[in-house]
Coordinates of C-alpha atoms and ligand atoms in Angstrom, one line a residue:
M82 CA -7.6 -281.8 -41.9
N83 CA -6.0 -278.4 -41.5
K84 CA -3.5 -278.5 -38.7
T85 CA -2.2 -275.0 -39.3
L86 CA -2.5 -272.6 -36.4
I87 CA -4.5 -269.7 -37.8
M88 CA -3.3 -266.5 -36.0
T89 CA -4.8 -264.0 -38.4
P90 CA -7.1 -261.2 -37.2
G91 CA -10.1 -263.3 -38.2
P92 CA -11.3 -265.8 -39.0
T93 CA -10.1 -267.2 -35.7
Y94 CA -9.9 -270.7 -34.3
V95 CA -13.3 -272.3 -33.7
N96 CA -13.3 -274.5 -30.7
E97 CA -14.9 -277.9 -30.5
E98 CA -17.9 -277.0 -28.5
V99 CA -18.9 -274.4 -31.1
R100 CA -18.2 -276.8 -34.0
L101 CA -20.3 -279.5 -32.3
A102 CA -23.2 -277.0 -31.8
M103 CA -23.3 -276.8 -35.6
A104 CA -23.8 -280.5 -35.9
Q105 CA -27.2 -280.4 -34.2
P106 CA -30.1 -281.5 -36.3
I107 CA -31.8 -278.7 -38.2
T108 CA -35.4 -277.7 -38.2
N109 CA -37.6 -275.6 -40.5
P110 CA -36.9 -272.2 -39.1
D111 CA -40.0 -270.5 -40.6
L112 CA -42.4 -273.1 -39.2
D113 CA -40.8 -274.3 -36.0
M114 CA -41.9 -271.8 -33.2
N115 CA -39.0 -273.1 -31.0
F116 CA -36.6 -271.6 -33.5
Y117 CA -38.0 -268.1 -33.1
E118 CA -37.3 -268.5 -29.4
F119 CA -33.8 -269.7 -30.1
Y120 CA -33.1 -266.8 -32.4
K121 CA -34.4 -264.4 -29.7
D122 CA -32.3 -266.1 -27.0
T123 CA -29.2 -265.6 -29.2
C124 CA -30.0 -261.9 -29.6
G125 CA -30.6 -261.7 -25.9
K126 CA -27.1 -263.1 -25.2
L127 CA -25.6 -260.6 -27.7
K128 CA -27.5 -257.8 -25.9
E129 CA -25.8 -258.8 -22.7
L130 CA -22.4 -258.9 -24.4
M131 CA -22.9 -255.5 -26.0
K132 CA -24.5 -254.1 -22.8
T133 CA -27.7 -252.9 -24.5
K134 CA -31.5 -253.0 -24.0
E135 CA -32.1 -252.0 -27.6
D136 CA -32.9 -254.4 -30.4
V137 CA -30.3 -256.8 -31.7
L138 CA -30.7 -258.6 -35.1
I139 CA -28.6 -261.3 -36.6
L140 CA -28.3 -261.2 -40.4
S141 CA -27.2 -264.0 -42.6
G142 CA -24.2 -262.6 -44.3
E143 CA -20.6 -261.8 -43.2
A144 CA -19.9 -258.6 -41.3
I145 CA -19.8 -256.5 -44.5
L146 CA -23.6 -257.1 -44.8
G147 CA -24.0 -255.5 -41.4
L148 CA -22.1 -252.4 -42.5
E149 CA -24.0 -252.2 -45.8
A150 CA -27.4 -252.9 -44.1
A151 CA -26.8 -250.0 -41.7
C152 CA -25.9 -247.6 -44.6
A153 CA -28.7 -248.9 -46.9
S154 CA -31.4 -248.6 -44.2
L155 CA -30.3 -245.2 -42.6
I156 CA -29.0 -243.2 -45.5
E157 CA -31.3 -241.4 -47.8
P158 CA -30.1 -239.6 -51.0
R159 CA -28.3 -236.4 -50.1
D160 CA -28.3 -237.1 -46.3
K161 CA -25.1 -235.6 -45.0
V162 CA -22.8 -238.3 -43.7
L163 CA -19.7 -237.7 -41.7
C164 CA -17.1 -240.5 -42.3
I165 CA -14.6 -240.5 -39.5
D166 CA -11.5 -241.9 -41.2
N167 CA -8.3 -242.9 -39.5
G168 CA -7.7 -246.2 -41.4
I169 CA -8.6 -248.4 -44.3
F170 CA -12.0 -249.6 -42.9
G171 CA -12.9 -246.1 -41.7
K172 CA -12.3 -244.8 -45.2
G173 CA -14.1 -247.7 -46.8
F174 CA -17.3 -246.9 -44.8
G175 CA -17.6 -243.8 -47.0
D176 CA -17.9 -246.0 -50.1
F177 CA -20.9 -247.8 -48.6
A178 CA -22.5 -244.4 -47.7
K179 CA -21.9 -243.2 -51.3
I180 CA -23.6 -246.3 -52.8
Y181 CA -26.7 -245.2 -51.1
N182 CA -26.2 -241.6 -52.3
G183 CA -25.1 -240.1 -49.0
D184 CA -23.4 -236.7 -49.2
V185 CA -20.1 -237.8 -47.6
T186 CA -17.6 -235.6 -45.7
Y187 CA -14.5 -237.3 -44.5
Y188 CA -13.0 -236.3 -41.2
K189 CA -9.4 -237.5 -41.6
G190 CA -7.3 -238.5 -38.6
D191 CA -3.7 -239.7 -38.4
Y192 CA -3.6 -243.3 -39.7
R193 CA -1.1 -244.3 -37.1
K194 CA -3.1 -242.9 -34.2
S195 CA -6.5 -243.3 -32.6
I196 CA -9.0 -240.4 -33.3
D197 CA -8.0 -237.4 -31.2
V198 CA -11.3 -236.6 -29.5
E199 CA -10.4 -233.0 -28.7
K200 CA -9.7 -232.2 -32.3
L201 CA -12.9 -233.9 -33.4
E202 CA -14.8 -231.8 -30.9
E203 CA -13.2 -228.7 -32.3
F204 CA -14.3 -229.7 -35.8
L205 CA -17.8 -230.5 -34.7
K206 CA -18.3 -227.1 -33.1
T207 CA -18.4 -225.5 -36.5
N208 CA -19.3 -228.5 -38.7
H209 CA -22.2 -230.5 -37.2
D210 CA -24.8 -230.4 -39.9
F211 CA -24.7 -234.2 -40.3
K212 CA -27.5 -236.7 -40.0
I213 CA -25.2 -239.7 -39.7
A214 CA -21.6 -240.5 -38.8
T215 CA -19.6 -243.7 -39.4
I216 CA -16.7 -244.8 -37.2
V217 CA -14.6 -247.9 -36.8
H218 CA -14.1 -249.2 -33.2
C219 CA -11.0 -251.2 -34.0
E220 CA -9.1 -250.5 -37.2
T221 CA -8.0 -254.1 -37.8
P222 CA -5.4 -253.3 -40.6
S223 CA -3.4 -250.9 -38.3
G224 CA -4.2 -252.3 -34.9
I225 CA -5.7 -249.2 -33.5
T226 CA -8.8 -248.9 -31.2
N227 CA -10.8 -245.7 -31.3
P228 CA -12.3 -244.1 -28.2
V229 CA -15.9 -244.7 -29.3
N230 CA -16.9 -244.3 -25.6
L231 CA -16.2 -240.6 -26.1
I232 CA -16.9 -240.2 -29.8
C233 CA -20.5 -241.5 -29.8
P234 CA -21.7 -239.3 -26.9
L235 CA -20.1 -236.3 -28.7
L236 CA -22.0 -237.1 -31.9
K237 CA -25.2 -237.5 -30.0
K238 CA -24.7 -234.0 -28.6
Y239 CA -25.3 -232.8 -32.1
G240 CA -28.1 -235.2 -32.8
I241 CA -25.9 -237.2 -35.2
I242 CA -26.8 -240.9 -35.5
S243 CA -23.7 -243.1 -35.2
I244 CA -22.9 -246.3 -37.1
V245 CA -20.1 -248.1 -35.4
D246 CA -18.1 -251.0 -37.0
S247 CA -17.1 -253.0 -33.9
V248 CA -16.5 -256.2 -35.9
S249 CA -12.9 -256.8 -34.6
A250 CA -13.6 -255.4 -31.1
I251 CA -16.8 -256.9 -29.7
A252 CA -15.8 -259.6 -27.2
G253 CA -12.2 -258.4 -27.1
E254 CA -12.6 -254.8 -26.0
N255 CA -15.2 -253.4 -23.7
I256 CA -18.3 -252.1 -25.3
E257 CA -21.3 -250.4 -23.6
V258 CA -23.7 -249.6 -26.4
D259 CA -26.3 -247.9 -24.2
N260 CA -24.0 -246.0 -21.8
W261 CA -21.9 -244.8 -24.8
E262 CA -25.1 -243.7 -26.7
M263 CA -24.2 -245.8 -29.8
D264 CA -27.0 -246.0 -32.4
I265 CA -26.0 -248.9 -34.7
V266 CA -23.2 -251.2 -33.6
I267 CA -22.1 -254.0 -36.0
G268 CA -20.3 -257.2 -35.1
G269 CA -19.2 -260.3 -36.8
T270 CA -18.9 -264.0 -35.8
Q271 CA -15.4 -264.7 -37.1
K272 CA -13.3 -262.3 -35.0
C273 CA -13.3 -262.2 -31.2
L274 CA -16.3 -264.5 -30.9
S275 CA -14.5 -267.3 -32.6
A276 CA -17.4 -268.7 -34.5
P277 CA -17.3 -269.6 -38.2
P278 CA -17.6 -266.7 -40.6
G279 CA -21.1 -266.2 -42.1
L280 CA -23.2 -264.0 -39.8
T281 CA -23.3 -260.4 -38.8
F282 CA -25.3 -258.9 -35.9
L283 CA -26.2 -255.4 -35.0
S284 CA -27.8 -253.3 -32.3
I285 CA -30.3 -250.6 -33.3
S286 CA -31.2 -247.7 -31.1
Q287 CA -34.7 -246.1 -30.9
L288 CA -33.3 -243.1 -32.7
A289 CA -31.9 -245.2 -35.5
W290 CA -35.2 -247.1 -35.8
H291 CA -37.1 -243.8 -36.0
K292 CA -35.0 -242.7 -39.0
I293 CA -35.2 -246.1 -40.7
L294 CA -39.0 -246.3 -40.3
N295 CA -39.7 -242.6 -41.3
R296 CA -37.8 -242.2 -44.5
N297 CA -39.1 -240.1 -47.4
S298 CA -37.6 -242.5 -49.9
P299 CA -37.7 -246.3 -50.0
I300 CA -34.8 -248.5 -48.9
L301 CA -33.2 -249.7 -52.2
S302 CA -32.5 -253.2 -51.0
F303 CA -34.2 -256.2 -49.6
Y304 CA -31.4 -258.2 -48.1
A305 CA -29.9 -255.0 -46.5
N306 CA -33.2 -253.6 -45.5
L307 CA -33.5 -253.5 -41.7
S308 CA -37.1 -252.2 -41.6
I309 CA -38.5 -255.6 -42.7
W310 CA -37.1 -257.0 -39.5
K311 CA -39.0 -254.6 -37.2
N312 CA -41.7 -257.1 -36.1
W313 CA -40.1 -260.5 -36.8
Y314 CA -40.9 -261.8 -33.3
K315 CA -44.4 -260.5 -32.9
E316 CA -45.4 -261.7 -36.4
K317 CA -43.3 -264.9 -36.2
W318 CA -41.9 -264.1 -39.6
F319 CA -38.3 -264.1 -41.0
P320 CA -37.6 -262.2 -44.2
Y321 CA -35.7 -265.3 -45.5
T322 CA -34.8 -268.8 -44.4
Q323 CA -32.4 -268.5 -41.4
P324 CA -29.0 -270.2 -41.5
I325 CA -29.8 -272.3 -38.5
S326 CA -26.5 -274.1 -38.1
D327 CA -24.5 -270.9 -38.1
I328 CA -26.9 -269.5 -35.4
Y329 CA -26.4 -272.6 -33.3
A330 CA -22.7 -271.9 -33.4
L331 CA -23.1 -268.2 -32.6
N332 CA -25.4 -268.9 -29.6
K333 CA -22.8 -271.3 -28.2
A334 CA -19.9 -268.9 -28.9
V335 CA -21.6 -266.0 -27.1
E336 CA -22.6 -268.3 -24.3
L337 CA -18.9 -269.2 -23.8
A338 CA -17.8 -265.5 -24.1
L339 CA -20.3 -264.5 -21.4
K340 CA -19.2 -267.3 -19.1
D341 CA -15.6 -266.3 -19.4
D342 CA -15.0 -263.9 -16.5
I343 CA -11.5 -262.9 -17.6
L344 CA -12.3 -262.5 -21.3
L345 CA -11.5 -258.8 -21.5
T346 CA -8.7 -258.7 -19.0
R347 CA -7.0 -261.6 -20.9
H348 CA -7.2 -259.6 -24.2
E349 CA -5.8 -256.6 -22.3
S350 CA -2.9 -258.3 -20.6
L351 CA -1.9 -260.5 -23.6
G352 CA -2.3 -257.7 -26.0
K353 CA 0.0 -255.6 -23.9
A354 CA 2.5 -258.5 -23.5
V355 CA 2.6 -258.9 -27.3
R356 CA 3.3 -255.2 -28.0
E357 CA 5.9 -255.0 -25.2
S358 CA 7.7 -258.1 -26.5
F359 CA 8.0 -256.7 -30.0
H360 CA 9.2 -253.4 -28.7
H361 CA 11.7 -254.9 -26.3
C362 CA 13.2 -256.9 -29.1
G363 CA 13.6 -253.9 -31.3
L364 CA 10.7 -254.3 -33.7
E365 CA 8.5 -251.4 -34.4
L366 CA 4.7 -251.3 -34.1
Y367 CA 2.8 -249.5 -36.9
A368 CA 0.5 -247.8 -34.4
L369 CA 1.8 -244.9 -32.4
N370 CA -1.0 -244.9 -29.8
G371 CA -4.5 -246.3 -29.2
F372 CA -3.1 -249.9 -29.4
S373 CA -5.7 -252.6 -30.0
N374 CA -5.9 -255.5 -27.6
T375 CA -7.2 -257.8 -30.4
V376 CA -4.6 -257.3 -33.2
T377 CA -1.0 -256.1 -33.4
T378 CA 0.4 -254.6 -36.6
V379 CA 4.3 -254.7 -36.8
N380 CA 6.5 -253.0 -39.4
I381 CA 8.5 -255.5 -41.3
P382 CA 12.1 -255.1 -40.4
E383 CA 14.8 -254.5 -43.1
G384 CA 16.3 -257.7 -44.6
I385 CA 13.1 -259.8 -45.0
T386 CA 10.1 -259.6 -47.2
Y387 CA 6.5 -260.3 -46.1
D388 CA 6.3 -263.2 -48.5
T389 CA 9.4 -264.9 -47.0
L390 CA 8.0 -264.3 -43.5
F391 CA 4.5 -265.6 -44.3
N392 CA 5.8 -268.6 -46.3
E393 CA 8.4 -269.7 -43.7
M394 CA 5.8 -269.3 -40.9
I395 CA 3.5 -271.7 -42.8
T396 CA 6.0 -274.2 -44.2
D397 CA 8.4 -274.5 -41.3
H398 CA 6.1 -273.7 -38.4
S399 CA 2.5 -274.4 -39.6
I400 CA 1.4 -271.0 -38.4
M401 CA -0.6 -268.5 -40.5
I402 CA -0.1 -264.8 -39.8
A403 CA -1.5 -261.9 -41.9
G404 CA 0.0 -259.1 -43.9
G405 CA -0.9 -255.5 -44.7
L406 CA -3.9 -254.4 -46.6
D407 CA -4.0 -251.7 -49.2
F408 CA -1.1 -249.2 -48.8
L409 CA 0.3 -251.4 -46.0
K410 CA 0.8 -254.3 -48.3
D411 CA 4.3 -255.8 -47.9
K412 CA 5.1 -253.2 -45.2
V413 CA 3.6 -254.8 -42.1
F414 CA 2.7 -258.2 -40.7
R415 CA -0.2 -258.7 -38.3
I416 CA -0.9 -261.1 -35.4
G417 CA -4.5 -261.6 -34.3
H418 CA -4.8 -262.2 -30.6
M419 CA -8.5 -262.2 -30.5
G420 CA -11.0 -264.7 -29.1
E421 CA -9.8 -268.2 -29.0
N422 CA -6.4 -267.0 -30.3
C423 CA -5.9 -264.8 -27.3
R424 CA -4.1 -267.6 -25.5
E425 CA -0.6 -267.6 -24.0
D426 CA 0.4 -271.0 -25.5
K427 CA -0.6 -270.1 -29.0
L428 CA 1.1 -266.7 -28.9
Y429 CA 4.3 -268.3 -27.4
L430 CA 4.4 -270.6 -30.5
V431 CA 4.0 -267.5 -32.8
F432 CA 6.9 -265.7 -31.0
K433 CA 9.1 -268.8 -31.0
A434 CA 8.6 -269.2 -34.8
L435 CA 9.2 -265.6 -35.5
N436 CA 12.3 -265.6 -33.5
T437 CA 13.6 -268.6 -35.5
I438 CA 12.8 -267.0 -38.8
F439 CA 14.4 -263.7 -37.9
I440 CA 17.6 -265.4 -36.8
K441 CA 17.7 -267.6 -39.9
N442 CA 17.3 -264.5 -42.1
N443 CA 20.0 -262.5 -40.1
I444 CA 17.5 -260.0 -38.8
P445 CA 19.0 -258.5 -35.6
L446 CA 16.9 -258.8 -32.5
E447 CA 17.8 -257.2 -29.2
D448 CA 16.5 -260.2 -27.2
E449 CA 14.7 -263.5 -27.8
L450 CA 11.1 -262.9 -28.7
H451 CA 9.5 -266.0 -27.1
K452 CA 11.5 -265.7 -23.9
T453 CA 10.6 -262.0 -23.7
F454 CA 7.0 -262.8 -24.2
I455 CA 6.9 -265.3 -21.3
N456 CA 8.7 -262.7 -19.1
K457 CA 6.2 -260.0 -20.1
V458 CA 3.2 -262.4 -19.5
N459 CA 4.5 -263.2 -16.0
S460 CA 5.6 -259.7 -15.0
Ligands
PLP630 C1 -13.1 -258.2 -40.4 C2 -13.7 -256.9 -40.4 C3 -14.8 -256.6 -41.2 C4 -15.4 -257.7 -42.1 O1 -14.6 -257.7 -43.2 P1 -14.1 -259.0 -44.0 O2 -12.9 -258.5 -44.7 O3 -15.1 -259.4 -44.9 O4 -13.8 -260.0 -43.0 C5 -15.3 -255.4 -41.1 N1 -14.8 -254.4 -40.3 C6 -13.7 -254.6 -39.6 C7 -13.1 -253.5 -38.7 C8 -13.1 -255.9 -39.6 O5 -12.0 -256.2 -38.9

């Protein structure tokens, strides 16, 4: 059995209650009417979590399927798509839009900062001939949260349909789908919800449904086609056999998240303590503002490589941390403090191990990381 403490920004630790939920006997999900109710109940819990009255669907594929399904179903050839890009996932969204022949314009922000809403507003004043816009809520590679609460209403002012990747934010950062006028919001199981990887879920507004159901051209996919789901409950019909065990786990995980009264405040206070501890000890965060409460990205100090850091964390301390993606490879390390990993005891172990490794490798620290962390948590 794997005893390594997985502190990456997803997949996260799956607790026993969620794992046991997966062990329940399965049924035939197409023929058992109770399963339609169970699926509906799971969507209902997700609606509560995402603060929406709109439809929520669960699709059997990892979060990337959610991103692709939103693009495949909404975007018609030559539709003008605004891709709001201040990070690796933000830029990548444009690639999905291009697969479905969207006419993509990138709005590029500073990769070390959250999107500046005033500047975006200026841009939109003269450039708003877009049908659809894509935006990432939390840029997991850089540890930056974008103010989607302000961005989505701004897009709506110009009638632009928003697709929001909230995969690493839902259940770790506040999200109010209806109040913030978000059209399609995508989540995943393996981040802040701390369920096993395998499912994606998304909310779909009336406006998004209208576009999906009134296209001039067919949706060039089956698996990523949201329109086939429109009447699943009324017709008691699923497009394909549902991954029952994964949905059992998701239902339990959302139930636990909803029961946790301090879920968001814990992410906020521990996220802050993590950042302040690194800063206090002389380490530099990659992000300059808009700090995420679910993941922290730290510049690797001089004198140690990412490989050494990663390997010593595993071999000497049985803790797995993550590194940089794309252009950040070997330049940063990342700690996920999301969902079940947003816990003081686990983060203490991470800081203690990092402290030991930095001292062993003669990396100067201005104070002890783990002691600073405890002080910050208690201050
Ligand atoms: C994790 C994540 C996804 C899903 O990507 P995988 O690499 O397949 O896990 C999508 N968007 C964001 C912002 C994520 O953090």
